[in-house]
Structure formats: structure tokens, C-alpha cells
PDB file of C-alpha atoms in Angstrom:
ATOM      1  CA  UNK A   1      -0.132   0.257  -0.171  1.00 54.00           C
ATOM      2  CA  UNK A   2       1.187   3.588  -0.727  1.00 56.00           C
ATOM      3  CA  UNK A   3       2.495   5.237   1.999  1.00 67.00           C
ATOM      4  CA  UNK A   4       2.291   8.934  -0.175  1.00 89.00           C
ATOM      5  CA  UNK A   5       0.288  11.501   2.228  1.00 93.00           C
ATOM      6  CA  UNK A   6      -2.100  12.351  -0.592  1.00 93.00           C
ATOM      7  CA  UNK A   7      -2.930   8.340  -0.783  1.00 93.00           C
ATOM      8  CA  UNK A   8      -3.495   7.907   2.957  1.00 94.00           C
ATOM      9  CA  UNK A   9      -5.812  11.168   2.254  1.00 95.00           C
ATOM     10  CA  UNK A  10      -7.671  10.130  -0.117  1.00 96.00           C
ATOM     11  CA  UNK A  11      -8.467   6.635   1.478  1.00 95.00           C
ATOM     12  CA  UNK A  12      -9.701   8.215   4.617  1.00 96.00           C
ATOM     13  CA  UNK A  13     -11.820  10.737   2.771  1.00 97.00           C
ATOM     14  CA  UNK A  14     -13.354   7.829   0.900  1.00 97.00           C
ATOM     15  CA  UNK A  15     -15.640   6.810   3.484  1.00 96.00           C
ATOM     16  CA  UNK A  16     -18.350   8.800   4.839  1.00 96.00           C
ATOM     17  CA  UNK A  17     -18.520   8.144   8.163  1.00 96.00           C
ATOM     18  CA  UNK A  18     -14.510   9.104   8.284  1.00 97.00           C
ATOM     19  CA  UNK A  19     -15.007  12.097   6.320  1.00 96.00           C
ATOM     20  CA  UNK A  20     -18.102  13.290   8.703  1.00 96.00           C
ATOM     21  CA  UNK A  21     -15.673  12.699  11.692  1.00 97.00           C
ATOM     22  CA  UNK A  22     -12.591  13.784  10.811  1.00 97.00           C
ATOM     23  CA  UNK A  23     -11.688  17.710  11.681  1.00 97.00           C
ATOM     24  CA  UNK A  24      -7.902  18.072  10.321  1.00 97.00           C
ATOM     25  CA  UNK A  25      -5.461  15.432   9.137  1.00 97.00           C
ATOM     26  CA  UNK A  26      -1.936  16.717   9.605  1.00 97.00           C
ATOM     27  CA  UNK A  27       1.635  15.548   8.131  1.00 96.00           C
ATOM     28  CA  UNK A  28       4.587  16.276  10.270  1.00 93.00           C
ATOM     29  CA  UNK A  29       8.226  15.112  10.736  1.00 84.00           C
ATOM     30  CA  UNK A  30      11.471  15.028   8.691  1.00 78.00           C
ATOM     31  CA  UNK A  31       9.632  13.936   5.359  1.00 84.00           C
ATOM     32  CA  UNK A  32       7.084  16.007   5.648  1.00 79.00           C
ATOM     33  CA  UNK A  33      10.563  19.317   5.804  1.00 70.00           C
ATOM     34  CA  UNK A  34      12.324  17.791   2.915  1.00 70.00           C
ATOM     35  CA  UNK A  35      14.958  17.841   6.053  1.00 67.00           C
ATOM     36  CA  UNK A  36      17.012  15.257   7.766  1.00 54.00           C
ATOM     37  CA  UNK A  37      15.580  12.396   5.823  1.00 57.00           C
ATOM     38  CA  UNK A  38      17.183   9.198   6.322  1.00 57.00           C
ATOM     39  CA  UNK A  39      16.419   5.472   5.287  1.00 59.00           C
ATOM     40  CA  UNK A  40      14.075   4.613   8.022  1.00 57.00           C
ATOM     41  CA  UNK A  41      12.337   8.131   7.881  1.00 63.00           C
ATOM     42  CA  UNK A  42       8.810   7.618   9.338  1.00 75.00           C
ATOM     43  CA  UNK A  43       5.739   9.529   7.617  1.00 88.00           C
ATOM     44  CA  UNK A  44       4.452  11.223  10.425  1.00 92.00           C
ATOM     45  CA  UNK A  45       0.326  11.775  10.246  1.00 95.00           C
ATOM     46  CA  UNK A  46      -1.608  13.080  12.977  1.00 97.00           C
ATOM     47  CA  UNK A  47      -5.706  12.900  12.450  1.00 97.00           C
ATOM     48  CA  UNK A  48      -8.222  15.116  14.526  1.00 97.00           C
ATOM     49  CA  UNK A  49     -11.387  13.876  14.876  1.00 97.00           C
ATOM     50  CA  UNK A  50     -14.171  15.495  16.116  1.00 96.00           C
ATOM     51  CA  UNK A  51     -15.484  13.263  19.199  1.00 94.00           C
ATOM     52  CA  UNK A  52     -14.963   9.292  20.242  1.00 94.00           C
ATOM     53  CA  UNK A  53     -17.435   7.766  17.527  1.00 93.00           C
ATOM     54  CA  UNK A  54     -17.572   3.961  17.316  1.00 96.00           C
ATOM     55  CA  UNK A  55     -18.280   3.908  13.593  1.00 96.00           C
ATOM     56  CA  UNK A  56     -15.442   6.173  12.847  1.00 95.00           C
ATOM     57  CA  UNK A  57     -13.045   4.238  15.188  1.00 96.00           C
ATOM     58  CA  UNK A  58     -13.781   0.756  13.148  1.00 97.00           C
ATOM     59  CA  UNK A  59     -13.784   2.502  10.223  1.00 96.00           C
ATOM     60  CA  UNK A  60     -10.450   4.000  10.879  1.00 96.00           C
ATOM     61  CA  UNK A  61      -8.980   0.872  11.640  1.00 96.00           C
ATOM     62  CA  UNK A  62      -9.839  -0.602   8.753  1.00 95.00           C
ATOM     63  CA  UNK A  63      -7.852   1.864   6.379  1.00 95.00           C
ATOM     64  CA  UNK A  64      -5.149   1.934   8.839  1.00 94.00           C
ATOM     65  CA  UNK A  65      -4.670  -1.530   9.198  1.00 94.00           C
ATOM     66  CA  UNK A  66      -2.549  -1.117   5.662  1.00 92.00           C
ATOM     67  CA  UNK A  67      -0.413   1.381   6.900  1.00 91.00           C
ATOM     68  CA  UNK A  68       1.185   0.090  10.151  1.00 89.00           C
ATOM     69  CA  UNK A  69       4.653   1.807   9.343  1.00 86.00           C
ATOM     70  CA  UNK A  70       3.463   5.215   9.506  1.00 91.00           C
ATOM     71  CA  UNK A  71       3.349   7.047  12.977  1.00 91.00           C
ATOM     72  CA  UNK A  72       0.121   7.795  13.518  1.00 93.00           C
ATOM     73  CA  UNK A  73      -1.461  10.046  16.332  1.00 95.00           C
ATOM     74  CA  UNK A  74      -5.280  10.319  16.898  1.00 96.00           C
ATOM     75  CA  UNK A  75      -6.714  13.027  18.775  1.00 96.00           C
ATOM     76  CA  UNK A  76      -9.927  14.540  19.593  1.00 96.00           C
ATOM     77  CA  UNK A  77     -10.708  18.335  19.810  1.00 95.00           C
ATOM     78  CA  UNK A  78     -11.445  17.635  23.681  1.00 94.00           C
ATOM     79  CA  UNK A  79      -7.876  16.635  23.677  1.00 96.00           C
ATOM     80  CA  UNK A  80      -7.045  20.231  22.349  1.00 96.00           C
ATOM     81  CA  UNK A  81      -9.651  22.754  24.172  1.00 95.00           C
ATOM     82  CA  UNK A  82     -11.656  21.509  27.077  1.00 92.00           C
ATOM     83  CA  UNK A  83     -15.685  22.468  27.137  1.00 89.00           C
ATOM     84  CA  UNK A  84     -15.064  26.118  27.448  1.00 91.00           C
ATOM     85  CA  UNK A  85     -12.607  26.494  24.217  1.00 90.00           C
ATOM     86  CA  UNK A  86     -10.071  27.079  26.516  1.00 93.00           C
ATOM     87  CA  UNK A  87      -6.521  25.265  25.396  1.00 93.00           C
ATOM     88  CA  UNK A  88      -5.838  22.082  27.040  1.00 94.00           C
ATOM     89  CA  UNK A  89      -3.541  20.090  25.133  1.00 95.00           C
ATOM     90  CA  UNK A  90      -1.946  16.478  25.544  1.00 93.00           C
ATOM     91  CA  UNK A  91      -0.811  14.057  22.846  1.00 94.00           C
ATOM     92  CA  UNK A  92       0.370  10.903  24.558  1.00 90.00           C
ATOM     93  CA  UNK A  93       3.155  12.393  26.062  1.00 88.00           C
ATOM     94  CA  UNK A  94       3.575  15.557  24.523  1.00 93.00           C
ATOM     95  CA  UNK A  95       2.203  18.802  25.901  1.00 95.00           C
ATOM     96  CA  UNK A  96       1.978  22.016  24.586  1.00 95.00           C
ATOM     97  CA  UNK A  97       5.093  22.609  23.381  1.00 95.00           C
ATOM     98  CA  UNK A  98       4.385  19.987  20.819  1.00 96.00           C
ATOM     99  CA  UNK A  99       1.932  22.331  19.232  1.00 96.00           C
ATOM    100  CA  UNK A 100       4.592  24.521  17.567  1.00 95.00           C
ATOM    101  CA  UNK A 101       5.309  21.135  15.748  1.00 94.00           C
ATOM    102  CA  UNK A 102       1.436  20.595  14.701  1.00 96.00           C
ATOM    103  CA  UNK A 103       1.884  24.203  13.498  1.00 96.00           C
ATOM    104  CA  UNK A 104       4.316  23.648  11.428  1.00 94.00           C
ATOM    105  CA  UNK A 105       3.488  20.543   9.691  1.00 94.00           C
ATOM    106  CA  UNK A 106       1.657  20.079   6.715  1.00 95.00           C
ATOM    107  CA  UNK A 107      -2.225  20.442   6.521  1.00 96.00           C
ATOM    108  CA  UNK A 108      -3.826  17.731   4.299  1.00 97.00           C
ATOM    109  CA  UNK A 109      -7.651  18.229   5.297  1.00 97.00           C
ATOM    110  CA  UNK A 110      -9.694  20.238   7.235  1.00 97.00           C
ATOM    111  CA  UNK A 111      -8.998  23.230   9.854  1.00 96.00           C
ATOM    112  CA  UNK A 112      -5.957  24.677  10.768  1.00 96.00           C
ATOM    113  CA  UNK A 113      -6.039  24.160  14.417  1.00 95.00           C
ATOM    114  CA  UNK A 114      -3.113  24.982  15.653  1.00 96.00           C
ATOM    115  CA  UNK A 115      -1.479  27.542  13.900  1.00 93.00           C
ATOM    116  CA  UNK A 116      -3.319  30.766  15.588  1.00 93.00           C
ATOM    117  CA  UNK A 117      -2.611  28.880  19.097  1.00 94.00           C
ATOM    118  CA  UNK A 118       1.303  28.479  18.088  1.00 95.00           C
ATOM    119  CA  UNK A 119       1.277  32.253  18.212  1.00 92.00           C
ATOM    120  CA  UNK A 120       0.117  32.581  21.485  1.00 93.00           C
ATOM    121  CA  UNK A 121       2.622  30.204  23.582  1.00 94.00           C
ATOM    122  CA  UNK A 122       5.484  31.548  25.773  1.00 95.00           C
ATOM    123  CA  UNK A 123       8.250  29.560  26.874  1.00 95.00           C
ATOM    124  CA  UNK A 124       6.661  29.696  30.506  1.00 95.00           C
ATOM    125  CA  UNK A 125       4.032  27.599  29.305  1.00 95.00           C
ATOM    126  CA  UNK A 126       5.742  25.319  27.462  1.00 95.00           C
ATOM    127  CA  UNK A 127       8.949  24.379  29.757  1.00 95.00           C
ATOM    128  CA  UNK A 128       6.696  21.845  32.048  1.00 95.00           C
ATOM    129  CA  UNK A 129       5.965  19.982  29.003  1.00 96.00           C
ATOM    130  CA  UNK A 130       9.540  20.650  27.411  1.00 96.00           C
ATOM    131  CA  UNK A 131      10.889  18.809  30.855  1.00 95.00           C
ATOM    132  CA  UNK A 132       8.259  16.066  30.629  1.00 95.00           C
ATOM    133  CA  UNK A 133       9.283  14.705  27.474  1.00 96.00           C
ATOM    134  CA  UNK A 134      13.371  15.838  27.741  1.00 96.00           C
ATOM    135  CA  UNK A 135      12.933  12.803  31.109  1.00 95.00           C
ATOM    136  CA  UNK A 136      11.126  10.618  29.001  1.00 96.00           C
ATOM    137  CA  UNK A 137      14.199  10.865  26.075  1.00 96.00           C
ATOM    138  CA  UNK A 138      16.750  10.362  29.029  1.00 96.00           C
ATOM    139  CA  UNK A 139      15.255   7.600  30.307  1.00 96.00           C
ATOM    140  CA  UNK A 140      15.193   5.585  26.693  1.00 94.00           C
ATOM    141  CA  UNK A 141      18.770   6.750  26.383  1.00 95.00           C
ATOM    142  CA  UNK A 142      19.743   4.926  29.240  1.00 95.00           C
ATOM    143  CA  UNK A 143      18.088   1.828  28.350  1.00 93.00           C
ATOM    144  CA  UNK A 144      19.470   1.728  24.666  1.00 92.00           C
ATOM    145  CA  UNK A 145      22.926   2.679  26.110  1.00 92.00           C
ATOM    146  CA  UNK A 146      23.251  -0.010  28.673  1.00 90.00           C
ATOM    147  CA  UNK A 147      21.333  -2.655  26.603  1.00 84.00           C
ATOM    148  CA  UNK A 148      23.716  -3.901  23.569  1.00 67.00           C
ATOM    149  CA  UNK A 149      20.756  -5.540  21.984  1.00 64.00           C
ATOM    150  CA  UNK A 150      19.257  -1.926  21.073  1.00 59.00           C
ATOM    151  CA  UNK A 151      19.800  -0.153  17.728  1.00 64.00           C
ATOM    152  CA  UNK A 152      22.351   2.418  17.331  1.00 76.00           C
ATOM    153  CA  UNK A 153      19.922   4.736  14.917  1.00 84.00           C
ATOM    154  CA  UNK A 154      17.800   5.350  17.688  1.00 87.00           C
ATOM    155  CA  UNK A 155      19.753   5.799  20.266  1.00 92.00           C
ATOM    156  CA  UNK A 156      21.332   8.685  17.961  1.00 92.00           C
ATOM    157  CA  UNK A 157      17.540   9.968  16.938  1.00 90.00           C
ATOM    158  CA  UNK A 158      16.752  10.650  20.756  1.00 94.00           C
ATOM    159  CA  UNK A 159      19.955  12.238  21.435  1.00 95.00           C
ATOM    160  CA  UNK A 160      19.675  14.834  18.987  1.00 94.00           C
ATOM    161  CA  UNK A 161      15.709  15.462  19.835  1.00 94.00           C
ATOM    162  CA  UNK A 162      16.513  15.769  23.528  1.00 97.00           C
ATOM    163  CA  UNK A 163      19.564  17.911  22.555  1.00 97.00           C
ATOM    164  CA  UNK A 164      17.009  20.292  20.703  1.00 96.00           C
ATOM    165  CA  UNK A 165      14.372  20.079  23.353  1.00 96.00           C
ATOM    166  CA  UNK A 166      17.142  20.892  26.022  1.00 97.00           C
ATOM    167  CA  UNK A 167      18.254  24.430  23.987  1.00 97.00           C
ATOM    168  CA  UNK A 168      14.184  25.634  23.862  1.00 97.00           C
ATOM    169  CA  UNK A 169      14.013  24.558  27.477  1.00 96.00           C
ATOM    170  CA  UNK A 170      16.723  26.686  28.284  1.00 95.00           C
ATOM    171  CA  UNK A 171      15.821  29.649  26.103  1.00 96.00           C
ATOM    172  CA  UNK A 172      18.638  29.158  23.185  1.00 96.00           C
ATOM    173  CA  UNK A 173      16.870  28.111  20.643  1.00 96.00           C
ATOM    174  CA  UNK A 174      13.219  30.018  19.780  1.00 95.00           C
ATOM    175  CA  UNK A 175      10.048  27.634  19.879  1.00 94.00           C
ATOM    176  CA  UNK A 176       9.126  28.837  16.343  1.00 92.00           C
ATOM    177  CA  UNK A 177      12.609  27.536  15.403  1.00 93.00           C
ATOM    178  CA  UNK A 178      12.350  24.125  17.079  1.00 91.00           C
ATOM    179  CA  UNK A 179      11.146  22.182  13.966  1.00 89.00           C
ATOM    180  CA  UNK A 180      12.924  23.898  11.456  1.00 88.00           C
ATOM    181  CA  UNK A 181      16.325  23.878  12.611  1.00 91.00           C
ATOM    182  CA  UNK A 182      18.520  21.070  11.274  1.00 91.00           C
ATOM    183  CA  UNK A 183      19.992  18.050  13.595  1.00 91.00           C
ATOM    184  CA  UNK A 184      23.636  19.390  11.902  1.00 93.00           C
ATOM    185  CA  UNK A 185      22.907  22.741  13.049  1.00 95.00           C
ATOM    186  CA  UNK A 186      21.329  21.599  16.085  1.00 95.00           C
ATOM    187  CA  UNK A 187      24.632  20.228  16.942  1.00 95.00           C
ATOM    188  CA  UNK A 188      26.433  23.045  16.135  1.00 95.00           C
ATOM    189  CA  UNK A 189      24.784  25.097  18.598  1.00 96.00           C
ATOM    190  CA  UNK A 190      25.304  22.280  21.428  1.00 97.00           C
ATOM    191  CA  UNK A 191      28.364  22.439  20.930  1.00 95.00           C
ATOM    192  CA  UNK A 192      28.935  26.150  20.942  1.00 95.00           C
ATOM    193  CA  UNK A 193      27.258  26.872  24.199  1.00 96.00           C
ATOM    194  CA  UNK A 194      27.836  24.235  26.367  1.00 96.00           C
ATOM    195  CA  UNK A 195      31.060  22.399  27.836  1.00 94.00           C
ATOM    196  CA  UNK A 196      32.166  19.216  26.630  1.00 97.00           C
ATOM    197  CA  UNK A 197      35.273  17.688  26.344  1.00 96.00           C
ATOM    198  CA  UNK A 198      36.982  16.113  23.679  1.00 96.00           C
ATOM    199  CA  UNK A 199      35.577  12.767  23.505  1.00 96.00           C
ATOM    200  CA  UNK A 200      32.164  14.255  24.250  1.00 97.00           C
ATOM    201  CA  UNK A 201      32.369  16.456  21.635  1.00 96.00           C
ATOM    202  CA  UNK A 202      34.061  14.085  18.734  1.00 95.00           C
ATOM    203  CA  UNK A 203      30.956  11.794  19.594  1.00 96.00           C
ATOM    204  CA  UNK A 204      28.073  14.664  19.572  1.00 94.00           C
ATOM    205  CA  UNK A 205      29.356  15.504  15.673  1.00 92.00           C
ATOM    206  CA  UNK A 206      28.567  11.351  14.717  1.00 94.00           C
ATOM    207  CA  UNK A 207      24.925  11.730  15.940  1.00 94.00           C
ATOM    208  CA  UNK A 208      24.270  13.000  12.465  1.00 90.00           C
ATOM    209  CA  UNK A 209      25.651   9.858  10.649  1.00 88.00           C
ATOM    210  CA  UNK A 210      23.111   7.519  10.660  1.00 81.00           C
ATOM    211  CA  UNK A 211      25.368   4.566   9.512  1.00 82.00           C
ATOM    212  CA  UNK A 212      28.131   5.374  11.666  1.00 83.00           C
ATOM    213  CA  UNK A 213      27.009   2.980  14.692  1.00 84.00           C
ATOM    214  CA  UNK A 214      27.757   3.474  18.270  1.00 90.00           C
ATOM    215  CA  UNK A 215      29.469   0.785  20.414  1.00 90.00           C
ATOM    216  CA  UNK A 216      27.874   0.616  24.179  1.00 89.00           C
ATOM    217  CA  UNK A 217      31.169   2.569  25.504  1.00 92.00           C
ATOM    218  CA  UNK A 218      30.448   4.936  22.872  1.00 94.00           C
ATOM    219  CA  UNK A 219      26.853   5.531  23.851  1.00 94.00           C
ATOM    220  CA  UNK A 220      27.747   5.767  27.872  1.00 95.00           C
ATOM    221  CA  UNK A 221      29.913   9.079  26.846  1.00 96.00           C
ATOM    222  CA  UNK A 222      27.194  10.580  25.090  1.00 96.00           C
ATOM    223  CA  UNK A 223      24.374   9.757  28.131  1.00 96.00           C
ATOM    224  CA  UNK A 224      26.585  10.782  30.408  1.00 96.00           C
ATOM    225  CA  UNK A 225      26.978  14.252  28.361  1.00 97.00           C
ATOM    226  CA  UNK A 226      23.211  14.448  27.715  1.00 97.00           C
ATOM    227  CA  UNK A 227      22.337  13.270  31.831  1.00 97.00           C
ATOM    228  CA  UNK A 228      24.851  16.484  32.715  1.00 96.00           C
ATOM    229  CA  UNK A 229      22.610  18.698  30.369  1.00 96.00           C
ATOM    230  CA  UNK A 230      19.285  17.611  31.810  1.00 95.00           C
ATOM    231  CA  UNK A 231      20.851  17.485  35.583  1.00 93.00           C
ATOM    232  CA  UNK A 232      21.587  21.139  35.043  1.00 90.00           C
ATOM    233  CA  UNK A 233      18.804  22.062  33.485  1.00 88.00           C
ATOM    234  CA  UNK A 234      16.181  20.421  36.380  1.00 78.00           C
ATOM    235  CA  UNK A 235      18.359  22.424  38.887  1.00 71.00           C
ATOM    236  CA  UNK A 236      17.798  25.883  37.244  1.00 65.00           C
ATOM    237  CA  UNK A 237      13.898  24.677  36.924  1.00 62.00           C
ATOM    238  CA  UNK A 238      13.754  23.907  40.779  1.00 55.00           C
TER     239      UNK A 238
END
């Protein structure tokens, strides 16, 4: 089955049930930006539905059964706004900071719910959700660094994600630039701001080469460098 976003969009909208309940279809991620794309880049799609509904859920399952490899997010209006139309965003483990990512995505269908909201976000509003995600990423990296069977590709991807979030949380990278800055530029900025020893610096600049596999010792060095940044953030936040 084709994973072209336009094909998936059409298959979803071909269903009268889904067409009646889908509010938006948004394409995000590296493929949507044609930036930092690699052989294992995922198709990242968010589908917004108007409300929980048995028929639309069942129909959605039938369509998406043909797309097991897409990185999928499904939310309802009530995951974005409360009954008084106030922002109350939560998408899995992603809190308000992720609204900027969605606002920078490609709207494939429906209402653009995030763009106006994104312009109202302040660093103070998104910092708690950023710290939650940073701590989630560091937890994943600890496991990847200590279990030899974990793929090096995932370790590198989550390192870069974490470092970019650290820059935003620290006020060193504007929230609106979060999705627009390339991985290479992210690492250059990190290296120019924070202190690393020679071994850490050399490994950090290898994070963008996803064909260059890290061994367990190299992962441990990078993990400890990331841990130090996160601990400093937590100290400042408290």
C-alpha cells in the first residue's frame, strides 16, 4: 500500500463515516520538511476527530490496517480544547510545546487548529511539558546505552531530539525554530553553548551520521554528556 500522504488522505476521506468525523489531517516530521531525511524516516501523521465514535473508530482501523509503519497520532478536539474552548492540549506524552511542531506541519485536510494557538505560546507555558519529554527521552537513552541489542540508529535520533529540546527549554533556541533547525545546526549550536570534553565533542558530531554505529562505550559517553545537561536544567527549573 502506498505511503504517500495524499494517497492516505484520499483513502481516509473516501469513507463517508470518516469524512463526517475527521476535523483535520496533518503531516509532520522530517519527510514533510524534506529535512534530515534518511532511509528509515517515518511518515508522521496526526488525525483529529470531532469526538469519540464507534463507527468512525472501526472504519479508521480498517483503513489504517494497511499502514502499519506510519507514525500515527489520533486526537479529539477535547484533547486540544476544553469545554470552554480553552487550550488543554495533550497528545500521548506530548504537551503544549508540541503544538508548535503541529502548527509547522502540512495540513492535508480540514481545519488548521494549531497555527493561531502556536503564536500565543510562551516559553513559560511550554517548559513543563518540555521537561517531561526531556526526562522521557533520557530514560529511553539510559536503556539504549546499557542494552547492547538496542539499535544505534534510535539512540542517535533520540539524542538529537533531546538536545534540541534542551536548547528550547534553556531559552537558547526559539520555539518557532524548533522544527526548522536541521540536526547538524542543532549540534553546532549545542557545541557552541555547552561545555564538553574532547571525547564527548567528537561523538556528538557523529550523531548525524546514522550509518555510523555507536558501540556501548561510545553510547555511555554520549549518555553521560546528555545527563549532565538535563541535570543542570532540572537544577535551574527547581
